[in-house]
Coordinates of C-alpha atoms in Angstrom, one line a residue:
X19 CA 46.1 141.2 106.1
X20 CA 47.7 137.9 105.0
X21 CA 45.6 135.3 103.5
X22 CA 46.9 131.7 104.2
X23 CA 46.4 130.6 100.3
X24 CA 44.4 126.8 99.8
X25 CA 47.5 125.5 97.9
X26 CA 49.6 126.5 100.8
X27 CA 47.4 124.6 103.4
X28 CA 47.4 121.5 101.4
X29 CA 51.7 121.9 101.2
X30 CA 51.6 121.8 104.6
X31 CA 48.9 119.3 105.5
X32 CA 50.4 116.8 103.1
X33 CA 54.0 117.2 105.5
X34 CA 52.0 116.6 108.4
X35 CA 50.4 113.2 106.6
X36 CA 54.0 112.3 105.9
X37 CA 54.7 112.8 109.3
X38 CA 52.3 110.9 110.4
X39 CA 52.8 108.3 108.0
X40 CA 57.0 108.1 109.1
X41 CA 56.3 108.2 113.1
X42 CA 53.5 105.0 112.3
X43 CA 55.5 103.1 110.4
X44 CA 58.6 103.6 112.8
X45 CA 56.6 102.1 115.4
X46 CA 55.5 99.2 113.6
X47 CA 58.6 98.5 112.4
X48 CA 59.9 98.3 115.8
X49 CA 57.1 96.3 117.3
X50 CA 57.8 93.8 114.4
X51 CA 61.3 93.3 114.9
X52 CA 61.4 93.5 119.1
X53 CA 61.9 90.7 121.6
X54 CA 61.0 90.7 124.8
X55 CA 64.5 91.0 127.3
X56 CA 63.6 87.8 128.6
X57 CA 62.9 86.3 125.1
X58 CA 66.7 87.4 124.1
X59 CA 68.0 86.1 127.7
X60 CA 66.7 82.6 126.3
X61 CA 67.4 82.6 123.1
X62 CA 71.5 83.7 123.4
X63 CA 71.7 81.5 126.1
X64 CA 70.0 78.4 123.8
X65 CA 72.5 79.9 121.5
X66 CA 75.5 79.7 123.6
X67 CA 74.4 76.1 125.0
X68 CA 74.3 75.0 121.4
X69 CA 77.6 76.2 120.3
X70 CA 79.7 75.2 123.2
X71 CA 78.4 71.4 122.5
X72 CA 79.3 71.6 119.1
X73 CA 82.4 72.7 120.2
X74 CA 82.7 69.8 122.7
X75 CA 82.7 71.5 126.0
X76 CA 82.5 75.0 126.6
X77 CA 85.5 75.1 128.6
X78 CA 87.3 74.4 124.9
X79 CA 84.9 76.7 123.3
X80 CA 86.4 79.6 125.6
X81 CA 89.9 78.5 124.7
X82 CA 89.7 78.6 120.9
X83 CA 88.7 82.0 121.3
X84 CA 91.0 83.1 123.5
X85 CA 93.9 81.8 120.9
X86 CA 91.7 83.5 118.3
X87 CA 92.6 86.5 120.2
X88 CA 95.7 86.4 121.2
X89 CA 98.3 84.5 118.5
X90 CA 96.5 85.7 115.7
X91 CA 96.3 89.8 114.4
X92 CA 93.3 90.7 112.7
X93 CA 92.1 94.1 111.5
X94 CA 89.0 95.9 113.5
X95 CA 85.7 94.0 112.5
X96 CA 87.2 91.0 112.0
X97 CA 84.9 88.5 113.1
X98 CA 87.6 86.6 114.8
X99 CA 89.7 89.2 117.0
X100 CA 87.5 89.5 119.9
X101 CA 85.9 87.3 122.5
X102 CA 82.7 85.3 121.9
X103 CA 83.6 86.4 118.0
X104 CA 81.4 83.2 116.9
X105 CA 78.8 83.6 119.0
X106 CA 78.0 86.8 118.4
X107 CA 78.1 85.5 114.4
X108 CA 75.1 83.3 115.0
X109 CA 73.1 85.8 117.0
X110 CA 73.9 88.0 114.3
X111 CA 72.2 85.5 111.6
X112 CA 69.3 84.5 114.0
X113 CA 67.9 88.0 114.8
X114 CA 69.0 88.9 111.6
X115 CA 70.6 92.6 112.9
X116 CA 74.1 93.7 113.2
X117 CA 75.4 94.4 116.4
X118 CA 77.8 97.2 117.6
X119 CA 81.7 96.4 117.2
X120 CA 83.1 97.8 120.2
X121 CA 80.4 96.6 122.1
X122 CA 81.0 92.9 120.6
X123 CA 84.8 93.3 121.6
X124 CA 84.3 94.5 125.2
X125 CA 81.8 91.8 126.4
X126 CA 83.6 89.3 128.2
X127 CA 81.1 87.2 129.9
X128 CA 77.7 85.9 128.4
X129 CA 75.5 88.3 130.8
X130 CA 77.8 90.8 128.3
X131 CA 76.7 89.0 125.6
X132 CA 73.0 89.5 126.4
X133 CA 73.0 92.9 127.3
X134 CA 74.5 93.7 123.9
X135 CA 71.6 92.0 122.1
X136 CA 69.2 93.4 124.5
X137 CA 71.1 97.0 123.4
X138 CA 70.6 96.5 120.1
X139 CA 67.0 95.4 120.4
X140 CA 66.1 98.9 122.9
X141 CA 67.3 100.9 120.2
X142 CA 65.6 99.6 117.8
X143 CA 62.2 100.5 120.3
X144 CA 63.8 103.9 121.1
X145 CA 63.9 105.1 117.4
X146 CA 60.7 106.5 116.6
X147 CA 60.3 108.2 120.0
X148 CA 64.0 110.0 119.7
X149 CA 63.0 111.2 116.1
X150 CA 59.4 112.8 117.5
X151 CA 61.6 114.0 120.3
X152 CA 64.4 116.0 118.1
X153 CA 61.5 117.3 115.6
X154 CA 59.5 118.6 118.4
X155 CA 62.3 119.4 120.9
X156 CA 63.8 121.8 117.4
X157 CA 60.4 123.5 116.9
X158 CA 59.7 124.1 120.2
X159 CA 62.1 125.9 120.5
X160 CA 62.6 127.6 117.4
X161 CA 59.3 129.0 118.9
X162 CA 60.5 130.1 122.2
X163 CA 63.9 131.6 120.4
X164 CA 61.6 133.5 118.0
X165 CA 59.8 134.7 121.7
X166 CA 63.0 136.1 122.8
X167 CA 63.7 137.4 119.7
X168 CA 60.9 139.4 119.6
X169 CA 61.5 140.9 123.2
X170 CA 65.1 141.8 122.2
X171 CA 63.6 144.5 119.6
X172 CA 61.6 146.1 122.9
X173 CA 64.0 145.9 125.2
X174 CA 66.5 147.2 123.0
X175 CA 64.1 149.7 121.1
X176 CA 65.1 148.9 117.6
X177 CA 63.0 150.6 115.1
X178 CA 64.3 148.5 112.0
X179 CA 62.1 145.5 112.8
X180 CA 59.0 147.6 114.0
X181 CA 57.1 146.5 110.9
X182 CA 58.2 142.9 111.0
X183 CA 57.4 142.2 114.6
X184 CA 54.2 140.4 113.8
X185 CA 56.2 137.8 112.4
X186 CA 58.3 136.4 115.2
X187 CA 54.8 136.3 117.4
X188 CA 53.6 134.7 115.1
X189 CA 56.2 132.1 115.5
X190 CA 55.6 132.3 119.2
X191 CA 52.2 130.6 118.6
X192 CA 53.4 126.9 118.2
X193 CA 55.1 126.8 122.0
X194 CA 51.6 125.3 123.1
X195 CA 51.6 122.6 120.7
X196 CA 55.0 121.7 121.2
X197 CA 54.9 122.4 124.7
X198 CA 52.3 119.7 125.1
X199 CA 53.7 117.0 122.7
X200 CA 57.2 117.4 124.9
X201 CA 55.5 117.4 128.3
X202 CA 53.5 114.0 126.5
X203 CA 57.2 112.6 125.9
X204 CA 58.1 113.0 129.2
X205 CA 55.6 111.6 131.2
X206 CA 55.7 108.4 128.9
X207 CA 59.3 108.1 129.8
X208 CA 58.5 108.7 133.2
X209 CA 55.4 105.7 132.6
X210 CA 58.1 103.6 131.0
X211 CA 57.0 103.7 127.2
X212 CA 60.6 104.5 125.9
X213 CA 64.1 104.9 127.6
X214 CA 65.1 108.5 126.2
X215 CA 65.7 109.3 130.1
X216 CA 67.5 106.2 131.1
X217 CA 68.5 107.4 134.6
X218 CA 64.6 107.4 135.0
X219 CA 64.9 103.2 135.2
X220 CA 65.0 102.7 139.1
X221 CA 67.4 99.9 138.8
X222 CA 70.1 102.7 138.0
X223 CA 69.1 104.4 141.6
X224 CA 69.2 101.6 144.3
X225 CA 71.5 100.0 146.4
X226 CA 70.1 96.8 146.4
X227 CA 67.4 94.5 145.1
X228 CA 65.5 92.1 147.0
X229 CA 66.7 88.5 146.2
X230 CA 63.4 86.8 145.1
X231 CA 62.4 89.1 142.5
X232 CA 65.8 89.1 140.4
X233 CA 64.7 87.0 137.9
X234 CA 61.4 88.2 137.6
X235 CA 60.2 90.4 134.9
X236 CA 60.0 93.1 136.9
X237 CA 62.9 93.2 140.1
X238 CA 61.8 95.5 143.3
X239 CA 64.6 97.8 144.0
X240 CA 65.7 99.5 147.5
X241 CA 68.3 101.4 149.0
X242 CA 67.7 100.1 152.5
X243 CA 69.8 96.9 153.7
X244 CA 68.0 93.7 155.0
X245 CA 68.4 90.3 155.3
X246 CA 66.0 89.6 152.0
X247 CA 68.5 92.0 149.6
X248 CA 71.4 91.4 147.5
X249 CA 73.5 94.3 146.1
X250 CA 72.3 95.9 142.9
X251 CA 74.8 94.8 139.7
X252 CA 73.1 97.4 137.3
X253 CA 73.4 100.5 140.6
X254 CA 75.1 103.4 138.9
X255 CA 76.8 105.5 141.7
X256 CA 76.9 108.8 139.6
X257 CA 73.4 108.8 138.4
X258 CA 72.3 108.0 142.5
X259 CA 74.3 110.9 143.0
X260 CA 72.0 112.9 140.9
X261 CA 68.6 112.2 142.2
X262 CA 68.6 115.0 144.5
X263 CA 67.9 117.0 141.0
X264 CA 67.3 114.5 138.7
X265 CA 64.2 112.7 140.1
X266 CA 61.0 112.1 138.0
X267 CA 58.4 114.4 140.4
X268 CA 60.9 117.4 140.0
X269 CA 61.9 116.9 136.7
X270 CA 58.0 116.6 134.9
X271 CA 57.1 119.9 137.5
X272 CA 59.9 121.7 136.0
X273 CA 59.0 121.1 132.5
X274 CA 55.4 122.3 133.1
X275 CA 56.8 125.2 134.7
X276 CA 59.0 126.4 131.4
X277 CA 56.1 125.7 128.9
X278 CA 53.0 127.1 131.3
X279 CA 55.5 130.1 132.0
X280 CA 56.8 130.5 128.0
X281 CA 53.0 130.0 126.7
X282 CA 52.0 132.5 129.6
X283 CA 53.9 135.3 128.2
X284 CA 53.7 134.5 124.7
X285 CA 49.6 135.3 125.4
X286 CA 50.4 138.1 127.2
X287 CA 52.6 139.6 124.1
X288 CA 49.6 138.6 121.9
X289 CA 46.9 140.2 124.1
X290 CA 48.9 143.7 124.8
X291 CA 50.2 143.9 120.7
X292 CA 46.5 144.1 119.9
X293 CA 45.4 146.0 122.4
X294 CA 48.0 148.1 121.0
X295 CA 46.2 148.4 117.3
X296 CA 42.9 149.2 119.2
X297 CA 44.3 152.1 121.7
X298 CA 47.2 155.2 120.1
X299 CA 49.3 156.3 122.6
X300 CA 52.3 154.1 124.5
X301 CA 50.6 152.3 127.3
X302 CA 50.8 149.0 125.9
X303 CA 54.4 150.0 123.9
X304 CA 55.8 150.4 127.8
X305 CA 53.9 147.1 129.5
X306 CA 55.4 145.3 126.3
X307 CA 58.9 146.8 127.4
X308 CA 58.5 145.6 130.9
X309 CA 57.1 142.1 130.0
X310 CA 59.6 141.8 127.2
X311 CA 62.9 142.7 129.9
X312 CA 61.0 140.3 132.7
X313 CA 60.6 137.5 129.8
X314 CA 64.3 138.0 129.1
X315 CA 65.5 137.5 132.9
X316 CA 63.3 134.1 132.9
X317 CA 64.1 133.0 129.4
X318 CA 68.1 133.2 130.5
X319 CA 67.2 130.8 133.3
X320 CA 64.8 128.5 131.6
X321 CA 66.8 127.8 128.7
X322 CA 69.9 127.0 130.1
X323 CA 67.9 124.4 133.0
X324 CA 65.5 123.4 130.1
X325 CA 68.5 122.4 128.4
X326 CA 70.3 120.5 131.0
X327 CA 66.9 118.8 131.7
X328 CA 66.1 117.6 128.5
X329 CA 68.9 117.2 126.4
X330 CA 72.0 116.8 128.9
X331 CA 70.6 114.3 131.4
X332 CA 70.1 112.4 128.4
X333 CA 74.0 111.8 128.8
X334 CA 73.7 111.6 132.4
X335 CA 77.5 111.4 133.2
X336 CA 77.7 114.1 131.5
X337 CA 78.3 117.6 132.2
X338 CA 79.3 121.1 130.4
X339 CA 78.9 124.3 132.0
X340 CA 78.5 125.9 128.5
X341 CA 76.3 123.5 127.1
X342 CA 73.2 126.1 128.4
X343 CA 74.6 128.8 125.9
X344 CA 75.7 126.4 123.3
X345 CA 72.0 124.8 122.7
X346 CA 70.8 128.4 122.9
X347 CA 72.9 129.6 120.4
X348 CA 71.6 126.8 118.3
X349 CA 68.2 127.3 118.8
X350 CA 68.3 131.2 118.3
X351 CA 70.0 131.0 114.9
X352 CA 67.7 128.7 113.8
X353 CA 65.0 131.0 114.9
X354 CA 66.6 133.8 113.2
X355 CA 66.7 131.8 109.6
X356 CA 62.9 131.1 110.5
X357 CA 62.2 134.4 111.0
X358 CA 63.7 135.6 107.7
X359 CA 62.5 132.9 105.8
X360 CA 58.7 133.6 106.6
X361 CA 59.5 137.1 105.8
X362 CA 60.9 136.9 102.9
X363 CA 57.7 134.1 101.6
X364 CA 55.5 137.0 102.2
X365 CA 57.9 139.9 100.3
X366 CA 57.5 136.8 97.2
X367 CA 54.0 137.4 98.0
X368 CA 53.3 140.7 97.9
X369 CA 53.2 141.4 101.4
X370 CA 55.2 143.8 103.7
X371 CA 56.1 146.8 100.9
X372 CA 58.0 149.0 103.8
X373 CA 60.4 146.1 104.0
X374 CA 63.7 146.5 101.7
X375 CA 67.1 145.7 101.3
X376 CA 68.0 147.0 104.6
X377 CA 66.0 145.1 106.5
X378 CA 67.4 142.0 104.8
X379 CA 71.0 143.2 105.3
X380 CA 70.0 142.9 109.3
X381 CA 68.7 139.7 108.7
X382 CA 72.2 138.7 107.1
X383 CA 74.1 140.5 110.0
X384 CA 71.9 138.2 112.5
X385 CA 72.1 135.3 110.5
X386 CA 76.0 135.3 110.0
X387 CA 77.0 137.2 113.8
X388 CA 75.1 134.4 115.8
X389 CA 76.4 131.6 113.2
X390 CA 79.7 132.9 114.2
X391 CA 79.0 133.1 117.9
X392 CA 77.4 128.6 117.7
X393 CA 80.7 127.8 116.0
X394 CA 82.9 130.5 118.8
X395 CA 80.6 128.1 121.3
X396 CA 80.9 124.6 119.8
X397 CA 84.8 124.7 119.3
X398 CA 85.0 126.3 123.3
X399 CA 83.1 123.4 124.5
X400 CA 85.1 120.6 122.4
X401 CA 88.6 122.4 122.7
X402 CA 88.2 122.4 126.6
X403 CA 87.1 119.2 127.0
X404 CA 89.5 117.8 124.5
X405 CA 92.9 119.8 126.2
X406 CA 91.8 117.8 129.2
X407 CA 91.1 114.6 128.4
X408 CA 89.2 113.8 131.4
X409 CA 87.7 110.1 130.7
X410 CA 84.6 111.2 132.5
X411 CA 83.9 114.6 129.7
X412 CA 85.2 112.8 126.6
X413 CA 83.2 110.0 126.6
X414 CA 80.3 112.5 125.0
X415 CA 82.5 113.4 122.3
X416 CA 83.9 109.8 121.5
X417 CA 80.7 108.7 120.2
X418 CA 80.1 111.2 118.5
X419 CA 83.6 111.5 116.1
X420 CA 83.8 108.0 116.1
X421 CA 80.0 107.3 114.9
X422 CA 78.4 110.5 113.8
X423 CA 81.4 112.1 112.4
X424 CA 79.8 112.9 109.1
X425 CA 76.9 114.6 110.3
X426 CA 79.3 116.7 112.4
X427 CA 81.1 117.9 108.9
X428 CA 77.6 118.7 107.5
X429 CA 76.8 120.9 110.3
X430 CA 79.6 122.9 110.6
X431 CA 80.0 123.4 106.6
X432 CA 76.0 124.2 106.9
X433 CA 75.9 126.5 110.2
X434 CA 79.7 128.1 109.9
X435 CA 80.9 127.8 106.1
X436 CA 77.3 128.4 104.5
X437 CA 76.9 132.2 106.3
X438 CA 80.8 132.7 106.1
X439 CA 80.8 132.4 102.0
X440 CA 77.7 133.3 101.1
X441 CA 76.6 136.5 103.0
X442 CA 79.7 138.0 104.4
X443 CA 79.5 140.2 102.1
X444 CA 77.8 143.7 102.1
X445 CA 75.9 143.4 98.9
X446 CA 75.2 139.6 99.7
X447 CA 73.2 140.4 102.7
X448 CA 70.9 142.3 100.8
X449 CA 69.8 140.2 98.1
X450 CA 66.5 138.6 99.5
X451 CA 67.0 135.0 97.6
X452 CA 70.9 134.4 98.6
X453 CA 69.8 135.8 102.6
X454 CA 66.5 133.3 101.6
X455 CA 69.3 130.0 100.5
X456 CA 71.7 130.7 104.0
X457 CA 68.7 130.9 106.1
X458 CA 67.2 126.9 104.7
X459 CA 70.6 125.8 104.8
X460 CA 71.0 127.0 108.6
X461 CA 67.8 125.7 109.4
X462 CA 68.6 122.0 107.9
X463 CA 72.5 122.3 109.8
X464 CA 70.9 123.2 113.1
X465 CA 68.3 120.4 113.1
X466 CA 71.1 118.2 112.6
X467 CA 72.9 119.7 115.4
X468 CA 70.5 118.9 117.7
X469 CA 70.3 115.5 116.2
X470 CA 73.9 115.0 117.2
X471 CA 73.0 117.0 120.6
X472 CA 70.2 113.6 121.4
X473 CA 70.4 110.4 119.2
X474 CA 74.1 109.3 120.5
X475 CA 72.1 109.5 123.7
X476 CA 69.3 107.7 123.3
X477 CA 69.7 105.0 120.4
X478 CA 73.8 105.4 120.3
X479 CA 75.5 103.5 117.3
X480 CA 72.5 102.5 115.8
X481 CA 71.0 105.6 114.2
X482 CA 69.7 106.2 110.8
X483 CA 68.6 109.1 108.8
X484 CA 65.9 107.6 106.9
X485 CA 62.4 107.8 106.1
X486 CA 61.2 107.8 109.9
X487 CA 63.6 110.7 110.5
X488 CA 63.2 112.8 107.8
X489 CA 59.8 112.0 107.6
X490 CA 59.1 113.0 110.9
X491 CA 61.1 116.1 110.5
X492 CA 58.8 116.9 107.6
X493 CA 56.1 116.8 108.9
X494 CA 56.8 118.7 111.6
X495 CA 57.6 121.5 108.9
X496 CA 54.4 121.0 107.8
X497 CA 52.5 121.1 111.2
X498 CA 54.8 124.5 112.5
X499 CA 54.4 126.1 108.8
X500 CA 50.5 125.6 109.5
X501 CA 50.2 126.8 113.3
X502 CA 52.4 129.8 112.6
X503 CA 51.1 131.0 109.1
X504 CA 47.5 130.3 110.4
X505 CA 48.2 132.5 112.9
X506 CA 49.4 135.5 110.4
X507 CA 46.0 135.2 108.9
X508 CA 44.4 136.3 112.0
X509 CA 45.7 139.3 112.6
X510 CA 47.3 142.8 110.8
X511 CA 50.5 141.9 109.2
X512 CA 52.0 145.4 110.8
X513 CA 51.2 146.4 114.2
X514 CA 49.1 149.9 113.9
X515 CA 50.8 152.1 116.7
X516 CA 53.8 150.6 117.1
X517 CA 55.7 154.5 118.1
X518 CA 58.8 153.0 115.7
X519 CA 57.0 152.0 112.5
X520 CA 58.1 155.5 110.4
X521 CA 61.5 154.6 111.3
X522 CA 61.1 151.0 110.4
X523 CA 59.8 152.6 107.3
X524 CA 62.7 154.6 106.4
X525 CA 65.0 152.7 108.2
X526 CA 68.5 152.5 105.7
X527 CA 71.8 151.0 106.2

């Protein structure tokens, strides 16, 4: 029976402070620096006033620019080379930010102008909520991955990870937890607290708005034509297009559908294990068999329609037919490192004696074939959609080498080059500390692929990894280290009457 030591509780409480202590100050930070929209409507426009008089007339104040633009050459950032270049400067030094580049060069009127600033100042809002979102969305599911993993061992009736099993049911147990913090993020999208879901705002959805309400905080939007409407300049035909799937009834009953379903047979695995221990014979062995190829059949479809729901209509232009297996990949190889890491803590701790080097060469084979099989995924999906070039697909990936192109390099040198070097190798794989070091290094490299899977989304160029992020993302370590360890407490380490545990014993590779 493991014992969940006092020193390890207090590790993992003091993550969870820091956690806590990251997501506050995010949002405080962002409530001190935010302006209302119709706050930063007044002041650029004050700002604009102001600068064309100085200038003499705004009609001049355009023209200078305009020769700014076009008889001079100026490398990119350059305050000068693009339009409304000074302007921009002092809205720049009065909210004290800095503002996108390509965004500054492609506004061409002063409703540009504003919506820029207003950008910048959204972001700033959206931070805190898309660093919860990627630390939760990651552990999630980590947990449903480690679920799946666990029902590949029945359905395939492995024997090598009979004594083992305990662990990736263990890991199982935070889907509630995370299940309910995601279905929280939703609904306050749906209520308006953030804009991770823009195509949620209902001013991307209709037709037309009615006339009287335009300038009001809050404009009443229809798709019906009458004499008291004007056509909708911020109606997005593509996302309209959408709402057939993409609507906020269907989209919060589908996502209590995947956790009530995942946390459904996650209890069920629990409740049938022990029942297991308490009764010899193979009746619960086989019910785990059936659950574990039903949970497989409904796993394939929730993951690939969890993923579109909550990480691809982030992008909502965007589509990839592979992007279902590509986040699963991701997900399943971070499970796998999980896995192995809590296995090999408790080997350091005395625990699990009938697991040897073999078992942690099977660890290394996971670890390194599904590594293999993310990177086989990740170059499909960009070499397709780069042979293309279809304006409508690259769009995801321009952001992403033009703004995030370092953290792409880290992941791929953590998730493909780590495993590759370092346990490709036979006798690698069975040395419990190097499988230990590739299995945190995959971990960290798949958290940041997911990063790169939602922040270009949801705060675009202006993302940090800072305290908030990293914070957050420790104490979400923290919090899943103490659900799931908790957990192994509370129950025998080993299942009792597993009919595979002998060969698990003696298994040798």
């Amino acid at each position: 029976m493991y014992t969940f030591e006092r020193n390890t509780k207090i590790l993992c409480i003091v993550l969870m402070l820091i956690g806590v202590i990251a997501l506050l100050y995010g949002f405080i930070s962002a409530d001190k620096n935010s302006y209302s929209d119709k706050e930063i409507k007044k002041i650029v426009k004050e700002l604009y006033k102001k600068h064309s008089n100085e200038q003499g007339e705004s009609a001049k104040y355009k023209h200078k620019e305009m020769h700014h633009l076009n008889d001079k050459k100026h490398k990119k950032g350059d305050p000068a080379d693009y339009h409304y270049a000074s302007l921009f400067e002092k809205i720049e030094k009065r909210f004290n930010c800095h503002l996108d580049y390509d965004q500054k060069k492609n506004a061409h009127s002063i409703d540009d102008v504003i919506y820029v600033t207003k950008h910048y100042f959204h972001t700033i809002k959206q931070r805190p909520w898309s660093s919860l979102f990627v630390s939760n969305l990651f552990f999630l599911m980590i947990s449903l991955a480690g679920l799946v993993w666990f029902a590949v061992q029945y359905i395939s009736q492995s024997g090598w990870s009979a004594s083992l099993l305990r662990i990736p049911q263990a890991v199982s147990s935070f889907l509630p937890y995370g299940g309910v913090i995601m279905l929280f993020i939703i609904i306050t999208g749906a209520l308006h607290w953030h804009h991770t879901y823009h195509w949620m705002d209902e001013a991307l959805t209709a037709e037309y708005v009615f006339q009287d309400t335009v300038e009001t905080d809050h404009p009443k939007y229809t798709n019906d034509k009458s004499d008291d409407v004007i056509l909708n300049k911020k109606f997005d035909s593509i996302i309209a297009g959408k709402t057939a799937y993409l609507n906020i009834p269907f989209f919060i009953i589908r996502s209590i559908l995947y956790v009530i379903g995942w946390c459904l047979i996650a209890f069920l695995f629990r409740k049938y294990s022990i029942n297991e221990d308490l009764e010899e014979g193979l009746k619960w062995h086989n019910k785990m068999f059936t659950l574990s190829a039903i949970f497989i059949v409904f796993a394939a479809i929730t993951t690939s329609t969890g993923a579109w729901d909550w990480i691809m209509s982030i992008d909502t232009h965007w589509f990839s037919t592979l992007f279902g297996w590509y986040s699963f990949a991701s997900f399943f190889v971070a499970a796998c490192a999980v896995i192995a890491i809590i296995t090999i803590h408790l080997k350091y701790k005395g625990y699990l004696d009938n697991i040897n080097e073999n078992h942690m060469h099977d660890f290394g084979r996971y670890l390194l074939a599904f590594s293999i099989f993310w990177t086989y995924l990740w170059f499909a999906q960009y070499m397709l959609i780069w042979y293309s070039n279809i304006p409508e697909e690259v769009t995801y990936y321009v952001i992403r080498f033009d703004h995030y192109q370092i953290l792409i390099v880290i992941a791929l040198i953590l998730n493909f080059v780590n495993p590759m070097l370092l346990i490709q190798d036979r006798d690698a794989k069975r040395l419990k500390g190097q499988v230990l070091f590739v299995a945190i290094l995959i971990f960290i490299g798949h958290y940041i692929d997911v990063f790169i899977m939602i922040m270009p989304g949801t705060v675009g160029t202006h993302w940090h990894m800072g305290f908030v992020e990293i914070g957050v993302f420790l104490g979400y370590i923290g919090f899943f280290a103490y659900v799931v360890l908790s957990n192994l407490s509370k129950i025998a380490l080993q299942p009792k009457n597993h009919p595979m545990l002998i060969e698990s014993k003696h298994h040798h590779i």
